[in-house]
Tab-separated table of C-alpha atoms in Angstrom:
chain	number	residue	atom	x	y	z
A	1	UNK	CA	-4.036	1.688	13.324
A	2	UNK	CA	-6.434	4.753	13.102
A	3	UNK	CA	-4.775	6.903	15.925
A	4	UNK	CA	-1.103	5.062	14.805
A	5	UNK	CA	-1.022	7.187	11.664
A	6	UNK	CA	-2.529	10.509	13.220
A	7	UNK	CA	1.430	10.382	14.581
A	8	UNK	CA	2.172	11.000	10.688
A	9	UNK	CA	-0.385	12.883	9.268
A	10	UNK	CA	1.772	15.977	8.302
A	11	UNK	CA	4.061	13.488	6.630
A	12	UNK	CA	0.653	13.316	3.853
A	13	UNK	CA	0.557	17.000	3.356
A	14	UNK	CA	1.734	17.354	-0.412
A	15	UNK	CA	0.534	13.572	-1.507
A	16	UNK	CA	-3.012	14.601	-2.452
A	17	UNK	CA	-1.894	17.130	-4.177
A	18	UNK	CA	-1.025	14.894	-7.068
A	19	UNK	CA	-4.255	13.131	-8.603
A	20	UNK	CA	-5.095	10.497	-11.130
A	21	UNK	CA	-3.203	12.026	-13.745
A	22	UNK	CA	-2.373	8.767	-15.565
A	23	UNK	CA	-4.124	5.564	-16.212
A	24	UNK	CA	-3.243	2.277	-14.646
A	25	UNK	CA	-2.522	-0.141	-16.907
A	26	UNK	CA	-2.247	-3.388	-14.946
A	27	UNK	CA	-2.408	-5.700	-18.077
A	28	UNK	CA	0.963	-3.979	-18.970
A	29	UNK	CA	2.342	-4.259	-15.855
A	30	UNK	CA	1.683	-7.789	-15.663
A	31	UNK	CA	3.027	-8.547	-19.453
A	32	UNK	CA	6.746	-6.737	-17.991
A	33	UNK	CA	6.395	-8.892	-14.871
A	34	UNK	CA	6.212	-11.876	-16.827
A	35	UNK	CA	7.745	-11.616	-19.982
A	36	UNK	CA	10.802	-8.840	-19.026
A	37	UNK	CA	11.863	-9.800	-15.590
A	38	UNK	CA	15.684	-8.402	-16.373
A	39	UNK	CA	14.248	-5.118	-16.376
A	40	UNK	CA	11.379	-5.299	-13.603
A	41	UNK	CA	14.712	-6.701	-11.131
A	42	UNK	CA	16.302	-3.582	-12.177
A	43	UNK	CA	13.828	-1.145	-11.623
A	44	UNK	CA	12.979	-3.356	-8.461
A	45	UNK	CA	17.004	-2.347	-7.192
A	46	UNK	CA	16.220	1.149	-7.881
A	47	UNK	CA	12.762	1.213	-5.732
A	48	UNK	CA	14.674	-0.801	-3.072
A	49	UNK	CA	18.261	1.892	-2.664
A	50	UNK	CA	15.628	4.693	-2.905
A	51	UNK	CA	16.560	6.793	-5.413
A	52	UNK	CA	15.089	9.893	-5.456
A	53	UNK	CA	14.551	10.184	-8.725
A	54	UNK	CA	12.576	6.811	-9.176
A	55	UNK	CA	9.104	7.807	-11.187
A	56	UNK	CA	5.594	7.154	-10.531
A	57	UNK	CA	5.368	4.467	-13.290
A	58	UNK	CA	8.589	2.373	-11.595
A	59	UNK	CA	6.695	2.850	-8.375
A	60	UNK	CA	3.478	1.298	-9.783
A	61	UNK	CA	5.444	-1.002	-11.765
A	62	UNK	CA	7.198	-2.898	-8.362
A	63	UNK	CA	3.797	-2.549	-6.442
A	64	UNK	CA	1.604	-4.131	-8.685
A	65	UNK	CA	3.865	-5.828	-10.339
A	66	UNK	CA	4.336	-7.825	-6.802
A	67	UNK	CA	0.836	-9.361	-7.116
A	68	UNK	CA	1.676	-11.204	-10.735
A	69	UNK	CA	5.364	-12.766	-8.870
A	70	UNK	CA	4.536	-16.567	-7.339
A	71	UNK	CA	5.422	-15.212	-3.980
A	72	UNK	CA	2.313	-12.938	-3.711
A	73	UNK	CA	-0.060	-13.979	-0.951
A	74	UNK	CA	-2.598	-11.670	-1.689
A	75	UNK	CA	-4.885	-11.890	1.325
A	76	UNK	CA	-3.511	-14.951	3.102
A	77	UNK	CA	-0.491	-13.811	5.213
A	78	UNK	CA	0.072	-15.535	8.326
A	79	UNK	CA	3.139	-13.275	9.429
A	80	UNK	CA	1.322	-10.352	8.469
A	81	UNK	CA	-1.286	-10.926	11.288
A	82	UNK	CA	1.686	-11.943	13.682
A	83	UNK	CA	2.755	-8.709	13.055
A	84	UNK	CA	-0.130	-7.051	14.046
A	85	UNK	CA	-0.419	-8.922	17.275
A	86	UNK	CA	3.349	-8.254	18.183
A	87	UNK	CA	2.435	-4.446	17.379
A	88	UNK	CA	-0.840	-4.461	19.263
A	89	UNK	CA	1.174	-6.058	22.838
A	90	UNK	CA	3.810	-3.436	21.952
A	91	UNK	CA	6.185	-6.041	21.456
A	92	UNK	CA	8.535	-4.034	18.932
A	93	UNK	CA	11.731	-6.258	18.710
A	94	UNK	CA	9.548	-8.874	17.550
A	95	UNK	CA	7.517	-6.557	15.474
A	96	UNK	CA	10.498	-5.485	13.532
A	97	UNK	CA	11.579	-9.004	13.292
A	98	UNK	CA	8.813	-10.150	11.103
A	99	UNK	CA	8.137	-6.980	9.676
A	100	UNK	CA	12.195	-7.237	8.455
A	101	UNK	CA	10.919	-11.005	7.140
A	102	UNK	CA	8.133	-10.135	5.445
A	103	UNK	CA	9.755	-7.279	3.529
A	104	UNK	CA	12.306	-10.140	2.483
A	105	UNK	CA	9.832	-11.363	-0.244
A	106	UNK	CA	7.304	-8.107	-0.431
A	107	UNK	CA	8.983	-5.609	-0.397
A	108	UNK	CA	5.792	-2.942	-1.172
A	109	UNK	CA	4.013	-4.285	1.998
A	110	UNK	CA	2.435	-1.586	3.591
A	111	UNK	CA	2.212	-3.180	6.757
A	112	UNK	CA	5.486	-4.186	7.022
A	113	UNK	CA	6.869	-0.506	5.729
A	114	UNK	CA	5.039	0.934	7.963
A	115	UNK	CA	5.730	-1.300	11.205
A	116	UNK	CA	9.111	-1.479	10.107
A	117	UNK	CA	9.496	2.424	10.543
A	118	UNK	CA	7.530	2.715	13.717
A	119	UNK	CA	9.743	0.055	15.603
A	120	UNK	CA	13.169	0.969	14.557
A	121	UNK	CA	12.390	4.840	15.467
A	122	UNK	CA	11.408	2.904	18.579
A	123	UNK	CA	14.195	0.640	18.441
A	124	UNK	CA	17.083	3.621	18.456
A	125	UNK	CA	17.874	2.263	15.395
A	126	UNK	CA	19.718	4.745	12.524
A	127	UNK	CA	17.746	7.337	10.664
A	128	UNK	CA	18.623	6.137	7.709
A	129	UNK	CA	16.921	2.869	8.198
A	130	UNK	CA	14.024	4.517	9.586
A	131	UNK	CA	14.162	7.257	6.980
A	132	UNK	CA	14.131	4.443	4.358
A	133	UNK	CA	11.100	2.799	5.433
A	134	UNK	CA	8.865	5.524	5.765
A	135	UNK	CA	10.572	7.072	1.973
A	136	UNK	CA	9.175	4.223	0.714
A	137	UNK	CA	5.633	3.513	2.540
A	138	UNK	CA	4.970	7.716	1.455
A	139	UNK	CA	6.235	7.117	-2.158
A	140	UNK	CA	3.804	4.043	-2.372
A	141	UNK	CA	0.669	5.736	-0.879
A	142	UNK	CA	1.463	9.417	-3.552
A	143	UNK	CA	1.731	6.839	-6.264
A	144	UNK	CA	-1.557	5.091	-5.557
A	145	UNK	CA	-3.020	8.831	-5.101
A	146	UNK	CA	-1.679	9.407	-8.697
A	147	UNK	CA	-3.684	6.707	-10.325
A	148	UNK	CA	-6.997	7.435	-8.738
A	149	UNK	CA	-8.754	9.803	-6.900
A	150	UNK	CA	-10.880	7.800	-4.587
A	151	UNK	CA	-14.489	9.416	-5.899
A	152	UNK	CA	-15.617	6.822	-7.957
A	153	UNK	CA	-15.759	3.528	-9.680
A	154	UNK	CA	-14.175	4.797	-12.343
A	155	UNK	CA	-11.302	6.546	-10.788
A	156	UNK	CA	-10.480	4.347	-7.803
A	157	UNK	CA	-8.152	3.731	-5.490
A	158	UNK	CA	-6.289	0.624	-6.753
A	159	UNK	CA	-4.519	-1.867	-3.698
A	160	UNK	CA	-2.770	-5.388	-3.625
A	161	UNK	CA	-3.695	-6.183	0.540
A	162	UNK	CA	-6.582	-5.463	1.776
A	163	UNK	CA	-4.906	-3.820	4.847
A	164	UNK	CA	-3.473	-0.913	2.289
A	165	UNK	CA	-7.429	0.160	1.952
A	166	UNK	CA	-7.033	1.535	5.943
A	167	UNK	CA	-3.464	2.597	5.207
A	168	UNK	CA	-4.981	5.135	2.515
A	169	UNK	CA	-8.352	5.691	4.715
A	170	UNK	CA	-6.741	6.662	7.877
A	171	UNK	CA	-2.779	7.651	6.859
A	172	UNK	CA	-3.724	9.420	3.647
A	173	UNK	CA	-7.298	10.520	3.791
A	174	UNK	CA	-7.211	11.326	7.791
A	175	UNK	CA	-10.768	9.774	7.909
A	176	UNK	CA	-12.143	9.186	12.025
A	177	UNK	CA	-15.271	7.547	10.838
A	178	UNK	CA	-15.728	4.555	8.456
A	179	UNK	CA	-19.417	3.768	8.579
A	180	UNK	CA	-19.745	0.811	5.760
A	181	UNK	CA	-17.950	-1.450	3.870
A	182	UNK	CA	-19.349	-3.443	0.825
A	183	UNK	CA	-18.114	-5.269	-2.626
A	184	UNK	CA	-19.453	-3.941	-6.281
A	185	UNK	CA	-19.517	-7.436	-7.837
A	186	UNK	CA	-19.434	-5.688	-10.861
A	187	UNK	CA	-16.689	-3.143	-10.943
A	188	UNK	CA	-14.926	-5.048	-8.145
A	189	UNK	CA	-14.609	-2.028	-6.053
A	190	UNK	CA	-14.998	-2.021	-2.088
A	191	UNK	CA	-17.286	1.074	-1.497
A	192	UNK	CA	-16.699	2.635	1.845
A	193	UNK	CA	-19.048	4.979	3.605
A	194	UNK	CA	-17.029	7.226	5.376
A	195	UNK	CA	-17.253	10.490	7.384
A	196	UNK	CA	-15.711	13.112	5.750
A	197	UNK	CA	-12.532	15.185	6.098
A	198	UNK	CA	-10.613	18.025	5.330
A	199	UNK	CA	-8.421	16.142	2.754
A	200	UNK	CA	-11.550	14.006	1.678
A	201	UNK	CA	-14.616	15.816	1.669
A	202	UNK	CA	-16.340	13.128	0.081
A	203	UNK	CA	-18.782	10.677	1.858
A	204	UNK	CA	-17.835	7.397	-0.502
A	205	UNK	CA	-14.598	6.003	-0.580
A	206	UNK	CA	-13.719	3.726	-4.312
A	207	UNK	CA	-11.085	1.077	-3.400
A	208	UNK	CA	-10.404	-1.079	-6.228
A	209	UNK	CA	-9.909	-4.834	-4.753
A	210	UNK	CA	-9.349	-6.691	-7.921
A	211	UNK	CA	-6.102	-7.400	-7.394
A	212	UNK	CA	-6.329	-9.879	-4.280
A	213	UNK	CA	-9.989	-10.851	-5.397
A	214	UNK	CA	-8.321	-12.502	-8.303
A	215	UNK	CA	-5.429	-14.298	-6.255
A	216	UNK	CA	-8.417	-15.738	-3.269
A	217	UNK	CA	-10.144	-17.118	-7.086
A	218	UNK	CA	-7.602	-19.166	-8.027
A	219	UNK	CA	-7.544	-21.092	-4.655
């Protein structure tokens, strides 16, 4: 995946330039989800025909709001690993196949976005599909950018997957090296020992995991 996204990398230019300049409020989030689902549908429609002017707030609401819906899998998704595989044998028809499914019932999947994009530039297919996929994977990664910055436990980097963690480390943050990986059992945060880069010139990464942490709890 790490030399995948150096193919995009200037596509990331402007995203950090936007930082954690509002405060996540997932407990709101999930009381819309669940209480106003007329109006999370129709800012859902609105994230899905890509309007330009969606804001960040509609962004966060559809992406977190996907891990309080019944359908979210949090960590345990079979066809996102078969999507993997078909991507690693370069098997793109297939690839876009379940990348197509999987965006059928999470639509925020960064995987699947991403995949999606790759294989129907691949694919010769239109570049407005391919245009639409990667609109949406780069408004996803600026609005996760907008809630945190990355440097700390306070001010992390908030995901649903845990495959969006190397989405932001190698796509967003161009880092080559990650050295470590290990859970704060307190503040719930993976904390990532990195190299550093130009557009991270920190050596710790914050990625807040709570989100799929919670789901793997219930099991």
């Amino acid at each position: 995946m790490k030399r995948i996204h150096l193919t995009i990398a200037a596509l990331f230019v402007a995203i950090l330039s936007v930082q954690a300049q509002s405060k996540l409020d997932l407990n709101l989030i999930k009381e819309t989800v669940e209480n106003e689902k007329e109006y999370f549908n129709d800012i859902l429609n609105v994230y899905l025909n890509d309007d330009p002017l969606i804001r960040i707030d509609d962004l966060a609401l559809v992406y977190y709001g996907q891990s309080y819906l019944p359908e979210y899998r949090g960590s345990n998704d079979s066809n996102e690993e078969e999507l993997k595989n078909h991507m690693a044998k370069g098997e793109n028809n297939k690839a876009y196949a379940v990348a197509k499914k999987i965006l059928a019932y999470n639509p925020v999947s960064l995987n699947a976005l991403f995949y999606a994009w790759r294989t129907s530039v691949a694919l010769g297919h239109s570049h407005e599909e391919s245009s639409s996929y990667v609109t949406k994977y780069l408004n996803l990664l600026n609005m996760i950018t907008t809630y945190g910055d990355g440097k700390n436990s306070r001010t992390p980097f908030y995901v649903i997957s845990p495959d969006d963690q190397d989405h932001i480390l190698y796509g967003m943050l161009d880092i080559e090296n990650v050295k470590e990986r290990k859970l704060d059992t307190e503040t719930l945060c993976n904390i990532i020992s990195v190299e550093p880069s130009k557009k991270f010139p920190a050596r710790t990464v914050y990625i807040n995991v709570s989100r799929f942490l919670s789901h793997t709890s219930k099991k």
